[in-house]
Amino acid sequence: MKISYFPGCTLNTKGKGFDRSVREAMAALGVELVELPDWNCCGASFPLLVDNVLDLVGPARVLINTAARDNKLTTACTTCYNVLKRTNRVLREDENIRERLNYFVEADYQGQVEVSDILQLIRDEVGFEKVKEAVKKPLNGLRVASYYGCMVLRPPREVAYDDPENPHALDDLMAALGAEPVRWGAKAECCGNYLVARKPEVAMEMSYRVLSSASRAGAEVIVANCPLCQFNLDRWQRDLTLTHGGFEPIPVLYFTQLLAIALGLDPGGYELEKHYVDPRPLLESKGLI
Amino acid sequence: MSTVVSLEKYIHNDLVRRVEELSGQDLLACYQCGECSAGCPAAFAMDLLPSQVIRLLQLGQVEEVLNSATIWFCAACQTCYARCPKGVDLSRIMEALRELAMERDGDTLKHTEIPKEELEAFPQQAIIAGFRKYTL
Ligand code: SF4
Ligand code: SF4
């Protein structure tokens, strides 16, 4: 299978390790990701004012660009997924905005592209059974907290492909890889999102609540699906050991890094060394790297 | 001659109408169940809870809401909207309030205020989304 792929700004820069693990894991699963040519930034947040049509231009261009060559688009950054999916819905359902936007960017787009998140693609197009058969290095015994964050769940009617209050697609994938998904309460809580740019101490506390929930459930590692979630959860752990008594750092990986490792791929290009809490000692102790 | 207090003028005032216009939300749909405040992951940092923000708007107290810190702590996580039994999208109301506050007071984030090492460490999307939310 072949599908158009939108990396987005962060996977093209700070999130290169995520990007590489996505591309290699998908290739190993028989899915060829074709990078969209000349793509632009999606805007990194869906505009919430009803008349803010201008901020829809970026994501609309990505969709129009896709429509010229494909009717399907996938992305691994769940923030990009959220923005593209919601924008596409507006273009499908709101005739007035659709006309204004098409007029402005000189296009004739009707919302025909199907936008999917990479986890959704793995579940629906590859299938977890097939993933299980492709595993070369099972994650035996690794206790994983699957973190969904906001972007693939909310608003449920617009973006969710899973149970928005108790999602399980990522847990199911981790189980297929031979890991032990832990049951925990904060899998769908917010990490603090863009608050980090203005009020880092609030984002830090929000992340702490997620991290401590995972630790209490006995997780050895958290897997994330968004570069900003990964950053917020990973970045402040050293500070948290000073401010929150008893806090023990816990590595935060992208789920595709574990997927690729389980598929027997070489994690050399996945930038594991760039994570703030070094995940390598844990992976080494499990014989995974 | 009757002395009717004009709700239109005092309670449903111009600023309230702008919040409704910008957010596309019906403020009177909220029946104060508190579900939004109970689930808000940033509530611990807020001086007004999300449901209190709506209550004040229903009473025409826009200035009070614009002066609160709450609107800057909303992370647009959509948990309130996902759970509101009346379908009120509070994240849109918060965005409308940020807009009005910045029209009044100007931008609330300057790149020079972010420490250089953080600016270098941030994933690109944090910077883009941050400036989208905290500047006009
Ligand atoms: S959940 Fe909805 S109805 Fe309940 S207090 Fe919040 S906005 Fe009002
Ligand atoms: S969108 Fe804002 S107000 Fe609503 S739950 Fe999230 S942080 Fe709280």
PDB file of N, CA, C and O in Angstrom, chain A residues 233-266:
ATOM      1  N   LEU A 233       6.224  16.022  28.564  1.00  0.00           N
ATOM      2  CA  LEU A 233       6.356  14.943  29.544  1.00  0.00           C
ATOM      3  C   LEU A 233       7.816  14.654  29.882  1.00  0.00           C
ATOM      4  O   LEU A 233       8.155  14.290  30.999  1.00  0.00           O
ATOM      5  N   ASP A 234       8.690  14.825  28.898  1.00  0.00           N
ATOM      6  CA  ASP A 234      10.090  14.429  29.043  1.00  0.00           C
ATOM      7  C   ASP A 234      10.953  15.526  29.675  1.00  0.00           C
ATOM      8  O   ASP A 234      11.786  15.278  30.549  1.00  0.00           O
ATOM      9  N   ARG A 235      10.692  16.758  29.270  1.00  0.00           N
ATOM     10  CA  ARG A 235      11.616  17.869  29.499  1.00  0.00           C
ATOM     11  C   ARG A 235      11.865  18.228  30.963  1.00  0.00           C
ATOM     12  O   ARG A 235      12.966  18.593  31.345  1.00  0.00           O
ATOM     13  N   TRP A 236      10.806  18.165  31.786  1.00  0.00           N
ATOM     14  CA  TRP A 236      10.919  18.770  33.113  1.00  0.00           C
ATOM     15  C   TRP A 236      11.161  17.768  34.220  1.00  0.00           C
ATOM     16  O   TRP A 236      11.054  18.107  35.394  1.00  0.00           O
ATOM     17  N   GLN A 237      11.472  16.542  33.866  1.00  0.00           N
ATOM     18  CA  GLN A 237      11.487  15.516  34.908  1.00  0.00           C
ATOM     19  C   GLN A 237      12.576  15.749  35.946  1.00  0.00           C
ATOM     20  O   GLN A 237      12.397  15.442  37.121  1.00  0.00           O
ATOM     21  N   ARG A 238      13.705  16.302  35.516  1.00  0.00           N
ATOM     22  CA  ARG A 238      14.746  16.564  36.502  1.00  0.00           C
ATOM     23  C   ARG A 238      14.280  17.622  37.502  1.00  0.00           C
ATOM     24  O   ARG A 238      14.487  17.494  38.707  1.00  0.00           O
ATOM     25  N   ASP A 239      13.610  18.650  36.999  1.00  0.00           N
ATOM     26  CA  ASP A 239      13.059  19.669  37.900  1.00  0.00           C
ATOM     27  C   ASP A 239      12.011  19.056  38.823  1.00  0.00           C
ATOM     28  O   ASP A 239      11.918  19.418  39.996  1.00  0.00           O
ATOM     29  N   LEU A 240      11.224  18.143  38.276  1.00  0.00           N
ATOM     30  CA  LEU A 240      10.154  17.543  39.086  1.00  0.00           C
ATOM     31  C   LEU A 240      10.704  16.706  40.241  1.00  0.00           C
ATOM     32  O   LEU A 240      10.083  16.626  41.298  1.00  0.00           O
ATOM     33  N   THR A 241      11.889  16.112  40.048  1.00  0.00           N
ATOM     34  CA  THR A 241      12.463  15.350  41.162  1.00  0.00           C
ATOM     35  C   THR A 241      12.809  16.288  42.327  1.00  0.00           C
ATOM     36  O   THR A 241      12.858  15.865  43.474  1.00  0.00           O
ATOM     37  N   LEU A 242      13.038  17.571  42.006  1.00  0.00           N
ATOM     38  CA  LEU A 242      13.372  18.534  43.063  1.00  0.00           C
ATOM     39  C   LEU A 242      12.129  19.109  43.726  1.00  0.00           C
ATOM     40  O   LEU A 242      12.147  19.456  44.900  1.00  0.00           O
ATOM     41  N   THR A 243      11.046  19.238  42.939  1.00  0.00           N
ATOM     42  CA  THR A 243       9.852  19.898  43.490  1.00  0.00           C
ATOM     43  C   THR A 243       8.803  18.921  44.006  1.00  0.00           C
ATOM     44  O   THR A 243       7.947  19.304  44.794  1.00  0.00           O
ATOM     45  N   HIS A 244       8.815  17.685  43.545  1.00  0.00           N
ATOM     46  CA  HIS A 244       7.799  16.721  43.952  1.00  0.00           C
ATOM     47  C   HIS A 244       8.471  15.507  44.602  1.00  0.00           C
ATOM     48  O   HIS A 244       9.015  14.649  43.897  1.00  0.00           O
ATOM     49  N   GLY A 245       8.416  15.472  45.914  1.00  0.00           N
ATOM     50  CA  GLY A 245       9.093  14.417  46.653  1.00  0.00           C
ATOM     51  C   GLY A 245       8.688  13.026  46.178  1.00  0.00           C
ATOM     52  O   GLY A 245       7.516  12.764  45.952  1.00  0.00           O
ATOM     53  N   GLY A 246       9.674  12.152  46.025  1.00  0.00           N
ATOM     54  CA  GLY A 246       9.378  10.777  45.651  1.00  0.00           C
ATOM     55  C   GLY A 246       9.224  10.555  44.160  1.00  0.00           C
ATOM     56  O   GLY A 246       9.055   9.426  43.705  1.00  0.00           O
ATOM     57  N   PHE A 247       9.289  11.644  43.375  1.00  0.00           N
ATOM     58  CA  PHE A 247       9.119  11.476  41.923  1.00  0.00           C
ATOM     59  C   PHE A 247      10.340  10.790  41.309  1.00  0.00           C
ATOM     60  O   PHE A 247      11.472  11.206  41.514  1.00  0.00           O
ATOM     61  N   GLU A 248      10.093   9.722  40.558  1.00  0.00           N
ATOM     62  CA  GLU A 248      11.176   9.009  39.872  1.00  0.00           C
ATOM     63  C   GLU A 248      11.027   9.233  38.372  1.00  0.00           C
ATOM     64  O   GLU A 248       9.945   8.983  37.821  1.00  0.00           O
ATOM     65  N   PRO A 249      12.091   9.666  37.694  1.00  0.00           N
ATOM     66  CA  PRO A 249      11.994   9.881  36.245  1.00  0.00           C
ATOM     67  C   PRO A 249      11.583   8.605  35.503  1.00  0.00           C
ATOM     68  O   PRO A 249      11.920   7.494  35.917  1.00  0.00           O
ATOM     69  N   ILE A 250      10.852   8.800  34.429  1.00  0.00           N
ATOM     70  CA  ILE A 250      10.387   7.677  33.615  1.00  0.00           C
ATOM     71  C   ILE A 250      10.566   8.054  32.138  1.00  0.00           C
ATOM     72  O   ILE A 250      10.185   9.153  31.733  1.00  0.00           O
ATOM     73  N   PRO A 251      11.216   7.196  31.341  1.00  0.00           N
ATOM     74  CA  PRO A 251      11.460   7.578  29.941  1.00  0.00           C
ATOM     75  C   PRO A 251      10.151   7.728  29.147  1.00  0.00           C
ATOM     76  O   PRO A 251       9.173   7.044  29.430  1.00  0.00           O
ATOM     77  N   VAL A 252      10.180   8.664  28.188  1.00  0.00           N
ATOM     78  CA  VAL A 252       9.011   8.887  27.331  1.00  0.00           C
ATOM     79  C   VAL A 252       9.437   8.687  25.882  1.00  0.00           C
ATOM     80  O   VAL A 252      10.221   9.466  25.339  1.00  0.00           O
ATOM     81  N   LEU A 253       8.950   7.635  25.265  1.00  0.00           N
ATOM     82  CA  LEU A 253       9.303   7.324  23.875  1.00  0.00           C
ATOM     83  C   LEU A 253       8.131   7.639  22.952  1.00  0.00           C
ATOM     84  O   LEU A 253       6.994   7.781  23.405  1.00  0.00           O
ATOM     85  N   TYR A 254       8.420   7.730  21.665  1.00  0.00           N
ATOM     86  CA  TYR A 254       7.345   7.723  20.676  1.00  0.00           C
ATOM     87  C   TYR A 254       6.957   6.260  20.467  1.00  0.00           C
ATOM     88  O   TYR A 254       7.836   5.379  20.439  1.00  0.00           O
ATOM     89  N   PHE A 255       5.664   6.016  20.289  1.00  0.00           N
ATOM     90  CA  PHE A 255       5.252   4.617  20.164  1.00  0.00           C
ATOM     91  C   PHE A 255       5.870   3.936  18.953  1.00  0.00           C
ATOM     92  O   PHE A 255       6.122   2.732  18.955  1.00  0.00           O
ATOM     93  N   THR A 256       6.178   4.741  17.924  1.00  0.00           N
ATOM     94  CA  THR A 256       6.752   4.143  16.716  1.00  0.00           C
ATOM     95  C   THR A 256       8.209   3.725  16.930  1.00  0.00           C
ATOM     96  O   THR A 256       8.717   2.869  16.217  1.00  0.00           O
ATOM     97  N   GLN A 257       8.878   4.341  17.922  1.00  0.00           N
ATOM     98  CA  GLN A 257      10.248   3.896  18.224  1.00  0.00           C
ATOM     99  C   GLN A 257      10.205   2.473  18.773  1.00  0.00           C
ATOM    100  O   GLN A 257      11.005   1.623  18.377  1.00  0.00           O
ATOM    101  N   LEU A 258       9.242   2.208  19.655  1.00  0.00           N
ATOM    102  CA  LEU A 258       9.109   0.840  20.181  1.00  0.00           C
ATOM    103  C   LEU A 258       8.621  -0.120  19.103  1.00  0.00           C
ATOM    104  O   LEU A 258       9.049  -1.269  19.038  1.00  0.00           O
ATOM    105  N   LEU A 259       7.708   0.375  18.258  1.00  0.00           N
ATOM    106  CA  LEU A 259       7.213  -0.462  17.157  1.00  0.00           C
ATOM    107  C   LEU A 259       8.379  -0.888  16.262  1.00  0.00           C
ATOM    108  O   LEU A 259       8.544  -2.074  15.955  1.00  0.00           O
ATOM    109  N   ALA A 260       9.207   0.092  15.866  1.00  0.00           N
ATOM    110  CA  ALA A 260      10.322  -0.205  14.968  1.00  0.00           C
ATOM    111  C   ALA A 260      11.323  -1.159  15.620  1.00  0.00           C
ATOM    112  O   ALA A 260      11.819  -2.095  14.978  1.00  0.00           O
ATOM    113  N   ILE A 261      11.591  -0.944  16.903  1.00  0.00           N
ATOM    114  CA  ILE A 261      12.535  -1.822  17.609  1.00  0.00           C
ATOM    115  C   ILE A 261      11.967  -3.250  17.642  1.00  0.00           C
ATOM    116  O   ILE A 261      12.666  -4.222  17.359  1.00  0.00           O
ATOM    117  N   ALA A 262      10.672  -3.375  17.913  1.00  0.00           N
ATOM    118  CA  ALA A 262      10.048  -4.702  17.961  1.00  0.00           C
ATOM    119  C   ALA A 262      10.040  -5.361  16.590  1.00  0.00           C
ATOM    120  O   ALA A 262      10.077  -6.590  16.477  1.00  0.00           O
ATOM    121  N   LEU A 263      10.010  -4.544  15.540  1.00  0.00           N
ATOM    122  CA  LEU A 263      10.035  -5.102  14.181  1.00  0.00           C
ATOM    123  C   LEU A 263      11.454  -5.483  13.767  1.00  0.00           C
ATOM    124  O   LEU A 263      11.693  -5.898  12.636  1.00  0.00           O
ATOM    125  N   GLY A 264      12.408  -5.285  14.680  1.00  0.00           N
ATOM    126  CA  GLY A 264      13.783  -5.703  14.418  1.00  0.00           C
ATOM    127  C   GLY A 264      14.610  -4.663  13.703  1.00  0.00           C
ATOM    128  O   GLY A 264      15.701  -4.967  13.200  1.00  0.00           O
ATOM    129  N   LEU A 265      14.131  -3.421  13.620  1.00  0.00           N
ATOM    130  CA  LEU A 265      14.876  -2.378  12.910  1.00  0.00           C
ATOM    131  C   LEU A 265      15.951  -1.785  13.809  1.00  0.00           C
ATOM    132  O   LEU A 265      15.855  -1.843  15.033  1.00  0.00           O
ATOM    133  N   ASP A 266      16.947  -1.199  13.174  1.00  0.00           N
ATOM    134  CA  ASP A 266      18.068  -0.612  13.913  1.00  0.00           C
ATOM    135  C   ASP A 266      17.686   0.789  14.404  1.00  0.00           C
ATOM    136  O   ASP A 266      17.419   1.679  13.591  1.00  0.00           O
TER     137      ASP A 266
END
